[in-house]
GROMACS .gro file of C-alpha atoms in nm:
model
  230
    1UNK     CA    1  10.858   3.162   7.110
    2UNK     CA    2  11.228   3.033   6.960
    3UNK     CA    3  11.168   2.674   6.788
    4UNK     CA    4  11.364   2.399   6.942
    5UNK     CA    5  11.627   2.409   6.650
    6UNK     CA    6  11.671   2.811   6.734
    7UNK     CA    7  11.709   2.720   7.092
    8UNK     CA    8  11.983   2.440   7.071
    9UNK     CA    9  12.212   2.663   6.848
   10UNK     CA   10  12.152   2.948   7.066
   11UNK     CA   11  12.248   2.745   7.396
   12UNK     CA   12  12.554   2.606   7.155
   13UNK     CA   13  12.652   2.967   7.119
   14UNK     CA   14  12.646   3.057   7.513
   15UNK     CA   15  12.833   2.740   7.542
   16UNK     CA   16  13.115   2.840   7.333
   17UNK     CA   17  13.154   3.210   7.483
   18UNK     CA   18  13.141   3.089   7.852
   19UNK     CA   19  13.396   2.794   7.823
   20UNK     CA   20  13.669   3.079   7.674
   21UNK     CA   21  13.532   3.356   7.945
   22UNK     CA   22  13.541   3.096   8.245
   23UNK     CA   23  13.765   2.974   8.403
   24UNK     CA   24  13.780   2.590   8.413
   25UNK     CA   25  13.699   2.565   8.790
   26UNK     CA   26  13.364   2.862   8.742
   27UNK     CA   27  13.305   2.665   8.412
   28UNK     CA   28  13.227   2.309   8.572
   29UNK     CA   29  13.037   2.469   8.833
   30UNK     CA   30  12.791   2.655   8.631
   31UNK     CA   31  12.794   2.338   8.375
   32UNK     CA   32  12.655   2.160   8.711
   33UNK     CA   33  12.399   2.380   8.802
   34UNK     CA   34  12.259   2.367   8.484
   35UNK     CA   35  12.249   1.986   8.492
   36UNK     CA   36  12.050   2.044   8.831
   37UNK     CA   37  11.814   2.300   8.696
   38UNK     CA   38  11.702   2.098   8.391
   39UNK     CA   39  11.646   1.801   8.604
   40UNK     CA   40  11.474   1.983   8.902
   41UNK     CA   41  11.395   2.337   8.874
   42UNK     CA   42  11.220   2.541   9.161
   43UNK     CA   43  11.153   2.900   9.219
   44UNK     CA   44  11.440   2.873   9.562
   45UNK     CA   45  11.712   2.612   9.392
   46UNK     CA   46  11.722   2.920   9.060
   47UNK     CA   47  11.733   3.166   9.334
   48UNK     CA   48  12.001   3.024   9.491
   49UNK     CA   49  12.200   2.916   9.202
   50UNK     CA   50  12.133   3.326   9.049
   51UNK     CA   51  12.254   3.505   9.363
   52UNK     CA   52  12.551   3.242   9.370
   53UNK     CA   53  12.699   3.298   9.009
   54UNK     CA   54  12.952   3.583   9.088
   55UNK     CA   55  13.128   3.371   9.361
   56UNK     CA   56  13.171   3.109   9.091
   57UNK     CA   57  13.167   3.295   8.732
   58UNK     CA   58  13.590   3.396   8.780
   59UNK     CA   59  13.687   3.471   8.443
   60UNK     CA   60  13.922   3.304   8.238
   61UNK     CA   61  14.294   3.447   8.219
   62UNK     CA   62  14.228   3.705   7.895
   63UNK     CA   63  14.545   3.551   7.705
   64UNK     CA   64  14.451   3.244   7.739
   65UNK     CA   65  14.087   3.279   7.659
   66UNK     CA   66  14.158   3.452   7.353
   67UNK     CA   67  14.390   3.140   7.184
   68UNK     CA   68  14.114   2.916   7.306
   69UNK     CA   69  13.892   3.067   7.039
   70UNK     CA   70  14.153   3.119   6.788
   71UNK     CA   71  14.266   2.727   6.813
   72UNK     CA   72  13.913   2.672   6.787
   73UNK     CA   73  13.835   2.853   6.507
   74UNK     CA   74  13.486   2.961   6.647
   75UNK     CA   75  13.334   3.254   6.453
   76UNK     CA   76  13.056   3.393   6.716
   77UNK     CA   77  12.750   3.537   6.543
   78UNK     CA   78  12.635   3.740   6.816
   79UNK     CA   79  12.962   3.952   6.883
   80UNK     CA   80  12.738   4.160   7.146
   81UNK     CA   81  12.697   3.892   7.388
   82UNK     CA   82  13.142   3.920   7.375
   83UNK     CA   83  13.048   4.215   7.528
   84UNK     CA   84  12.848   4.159   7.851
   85UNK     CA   85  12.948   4.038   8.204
   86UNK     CA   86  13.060   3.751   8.243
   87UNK     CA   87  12.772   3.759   8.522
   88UNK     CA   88  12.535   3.837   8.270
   89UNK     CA   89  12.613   3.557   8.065
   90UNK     CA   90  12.630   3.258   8.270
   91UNK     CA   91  12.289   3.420   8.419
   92UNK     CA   92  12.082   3.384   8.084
   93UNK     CA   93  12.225   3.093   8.002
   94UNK     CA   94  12.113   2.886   8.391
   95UNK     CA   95  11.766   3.088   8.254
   96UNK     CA   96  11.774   2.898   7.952
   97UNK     CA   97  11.756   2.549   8.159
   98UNK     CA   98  11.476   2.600   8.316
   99UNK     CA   99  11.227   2.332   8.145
  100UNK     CA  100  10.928   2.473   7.951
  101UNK     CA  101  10.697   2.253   7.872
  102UNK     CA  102  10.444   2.322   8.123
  103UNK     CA  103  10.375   2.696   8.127
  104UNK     CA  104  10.253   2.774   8.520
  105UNK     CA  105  10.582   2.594   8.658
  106UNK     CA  106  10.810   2.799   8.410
  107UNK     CA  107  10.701   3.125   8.513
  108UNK     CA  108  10.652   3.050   8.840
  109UNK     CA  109  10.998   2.956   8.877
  110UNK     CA  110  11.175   3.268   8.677
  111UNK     CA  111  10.915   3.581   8.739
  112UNK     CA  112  10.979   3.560   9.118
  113UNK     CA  113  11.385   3.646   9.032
  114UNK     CA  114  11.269   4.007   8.935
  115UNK     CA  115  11.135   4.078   9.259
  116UNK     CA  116  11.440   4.187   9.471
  117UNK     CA  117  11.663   4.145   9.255
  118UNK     CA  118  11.984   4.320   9.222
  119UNK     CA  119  12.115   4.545   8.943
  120UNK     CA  120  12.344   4.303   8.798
  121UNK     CA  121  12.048   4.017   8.780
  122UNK     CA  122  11.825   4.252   8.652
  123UNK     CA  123  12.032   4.309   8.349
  124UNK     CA  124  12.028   3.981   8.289
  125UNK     CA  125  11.695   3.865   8.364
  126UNK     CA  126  11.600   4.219   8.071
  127UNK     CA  127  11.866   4.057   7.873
  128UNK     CA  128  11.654   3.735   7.829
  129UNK     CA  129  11.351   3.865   7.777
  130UNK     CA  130  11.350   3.784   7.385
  131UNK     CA  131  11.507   3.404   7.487
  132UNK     CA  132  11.248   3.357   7.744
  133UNK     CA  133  11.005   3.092   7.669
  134UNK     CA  134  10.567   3.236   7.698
  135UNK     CA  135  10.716   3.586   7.598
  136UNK     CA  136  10.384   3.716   7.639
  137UNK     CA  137  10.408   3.663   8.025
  138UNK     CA  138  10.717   3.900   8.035
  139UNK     CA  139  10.564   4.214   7.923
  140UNK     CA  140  10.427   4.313   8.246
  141UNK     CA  141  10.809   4.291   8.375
  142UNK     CA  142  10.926   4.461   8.096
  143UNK     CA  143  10.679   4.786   8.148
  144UNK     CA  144  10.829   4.764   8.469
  145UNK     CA  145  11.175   4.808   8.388
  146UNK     CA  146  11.133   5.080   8.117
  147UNK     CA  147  10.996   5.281   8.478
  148UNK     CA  148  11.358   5.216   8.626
  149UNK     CA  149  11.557   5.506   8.686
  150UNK     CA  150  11.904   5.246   8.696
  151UNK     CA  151  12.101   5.298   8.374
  152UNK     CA  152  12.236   4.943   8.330
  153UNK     CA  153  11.886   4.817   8.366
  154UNK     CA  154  11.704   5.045   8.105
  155UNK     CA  155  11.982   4.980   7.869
  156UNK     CA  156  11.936   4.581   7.867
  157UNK     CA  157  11.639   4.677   7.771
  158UNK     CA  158  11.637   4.924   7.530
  159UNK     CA  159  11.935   4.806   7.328
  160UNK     CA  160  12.012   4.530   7.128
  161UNK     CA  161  11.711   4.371   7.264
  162UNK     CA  162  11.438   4.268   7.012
  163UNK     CA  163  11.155   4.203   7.281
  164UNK     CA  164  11.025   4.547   7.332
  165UNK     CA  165  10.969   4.579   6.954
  166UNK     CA  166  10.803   4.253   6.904
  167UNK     CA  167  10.614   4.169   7.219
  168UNK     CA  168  10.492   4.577   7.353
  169UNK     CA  169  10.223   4.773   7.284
  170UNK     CA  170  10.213   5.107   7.108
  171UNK     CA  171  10.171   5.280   7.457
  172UNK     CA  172  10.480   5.119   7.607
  173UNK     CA  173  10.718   5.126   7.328
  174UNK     CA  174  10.612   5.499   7.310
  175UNK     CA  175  10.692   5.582   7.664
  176UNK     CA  176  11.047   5.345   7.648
  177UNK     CA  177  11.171   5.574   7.311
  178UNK     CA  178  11.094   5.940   7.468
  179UNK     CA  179  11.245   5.803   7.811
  180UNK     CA  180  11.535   5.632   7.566
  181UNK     CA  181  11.585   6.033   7.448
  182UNK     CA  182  11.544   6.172   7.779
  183UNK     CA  183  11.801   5.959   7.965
  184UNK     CA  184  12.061   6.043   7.680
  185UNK     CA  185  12.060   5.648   7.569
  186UNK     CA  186  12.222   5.539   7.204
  187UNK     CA  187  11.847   5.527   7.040
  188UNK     CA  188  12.072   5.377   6.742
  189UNK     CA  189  12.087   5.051   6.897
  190UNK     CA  190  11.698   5.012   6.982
  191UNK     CA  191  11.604   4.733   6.753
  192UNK     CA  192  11.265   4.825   6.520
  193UNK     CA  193  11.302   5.231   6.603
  194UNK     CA  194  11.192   5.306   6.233
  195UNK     CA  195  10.944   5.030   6.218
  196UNK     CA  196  10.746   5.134   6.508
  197UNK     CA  197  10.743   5.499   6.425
  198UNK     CA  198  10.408   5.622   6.448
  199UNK     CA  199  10.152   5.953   6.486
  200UNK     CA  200  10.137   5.939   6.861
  201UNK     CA  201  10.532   5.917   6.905
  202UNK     CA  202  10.593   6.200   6.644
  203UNK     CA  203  10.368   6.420   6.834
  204UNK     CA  204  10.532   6.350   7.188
  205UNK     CA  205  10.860   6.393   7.013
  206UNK     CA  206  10.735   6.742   6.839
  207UNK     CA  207  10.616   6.822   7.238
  208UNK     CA  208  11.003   6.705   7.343
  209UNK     CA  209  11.163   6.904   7.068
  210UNK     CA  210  10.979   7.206   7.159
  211UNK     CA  211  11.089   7.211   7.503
  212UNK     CA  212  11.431   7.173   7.460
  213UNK     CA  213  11.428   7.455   7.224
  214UNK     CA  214  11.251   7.641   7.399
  215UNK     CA  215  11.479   7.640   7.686
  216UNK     CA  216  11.781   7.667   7.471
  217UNK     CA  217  11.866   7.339   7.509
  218UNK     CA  218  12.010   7.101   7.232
  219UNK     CA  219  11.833   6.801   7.076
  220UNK     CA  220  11.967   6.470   6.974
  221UNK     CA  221  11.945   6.456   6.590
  222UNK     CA  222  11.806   6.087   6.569
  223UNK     CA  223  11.491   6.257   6.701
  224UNK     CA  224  11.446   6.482   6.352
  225UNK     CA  225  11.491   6.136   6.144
  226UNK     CA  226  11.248   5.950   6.304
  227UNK     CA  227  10.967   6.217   6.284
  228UNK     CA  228  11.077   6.276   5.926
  229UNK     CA  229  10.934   5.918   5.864
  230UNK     CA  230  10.563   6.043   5.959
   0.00000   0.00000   0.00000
């Protein structure tokens, strides 16, 4: 779980991003739901507030987003989160309101988003994973989405996301790298690849390689440098 300290510069960080990315009107709105969730948050008002944030998240005019940071001189440590939806971003951070200090009413309120949710807030709820607070209780979810066939959804979780290599089990991390290979995915950007390397992997990639030889098909080189580490 991210210390208090971690948390505050982290929601800092979001802050900065969104109030260039929004525009002023989407930006007081989501400010406002935030307010509301920290003071009151149930399982229907974060439902609500989730499915709403694309009628409200308008971006910013680019031009003038981009002399807002300039003028502010703000040098963003995370330059991946530049990178997602706007969606995506003002999704984790309404996550990151939800109170945590009682366990049961935390994950009551955020695990029901993942059932029927949409593409666009599944990304985002796989996004958070590694912000979430009991990261423990996500790892059922996150088996889940490795099983997704949607390739938006499989990449929030396989890259640039540190939960799957801190928080799942050999089994699962096993079965997200050969499914990372089979669905053509950058394995580059899977955080801890060469950490977690290990016998049963190697094998199932030796099984992988063999195949795609064998039916004259090529094979991603990344594959040959991790089993070169066993």
């Amino acid at each position: 779980m991210i210390n208090n300290n971690a948390m505050e510069a982290i929601d800092s960080l979001f802050m900065d991003i969104l109030e260039t990315r929004l525009h002023p009107e989407g930006y007081g709105w989501l400010c406002e739901q935030g307010a509301a969730l920290r003071s009151t948050a149930k399982p229907g008002k974060l439902n609500r507030i989730f499915a709403q944030v694309p009628r409200f998240a308008i971006k910013a005019d680019p031009e003038l987003a981009a002399q807002q940071l300039a003028q502010g001189g703000k040098q963003l440590p995370v330059n991946a989160m530049r990178e997602w939806l706007i969606d995506t971003l003002s999704r984790v951070w309404l996550l990151l309101q939800v109170p945590d200090g009682d366990q049961i009413s935390y994950v009551a309120t955020i695990d029901p988003l993942f059932v029927g949710a949409e593409v666009n807030e599944l990304v985002a709820l796989y996004k958070s994973l590694e912000l979430l607070a009991y990261p423990e209780q996500w790892i059922t979810r996150c088996e889940e989405g490795i099983r997704s066939n949607i390739g938006s959804v499989l990449e929030a979780i396989m890259c640039n996301n540190n939960y799957p290599a801190v928080y799942l089990k050999e089994a699962a991390w096993n079965q997200m790298i050969l499914k990372a290979f089979f669905t053509d995915k950058d394995v580059r950007r899977i955080r801890g690849l060469e950490q977690r390397m290990n016998p049963r992997l190697k094998a199932a990639l030796e099984d992988y390689v063999q195949e795609r030889t064998a039916a004259g098909r090529s094979v991603n080189p990344e594959i040959y440098k991790l089993m070169e580490l066993q």
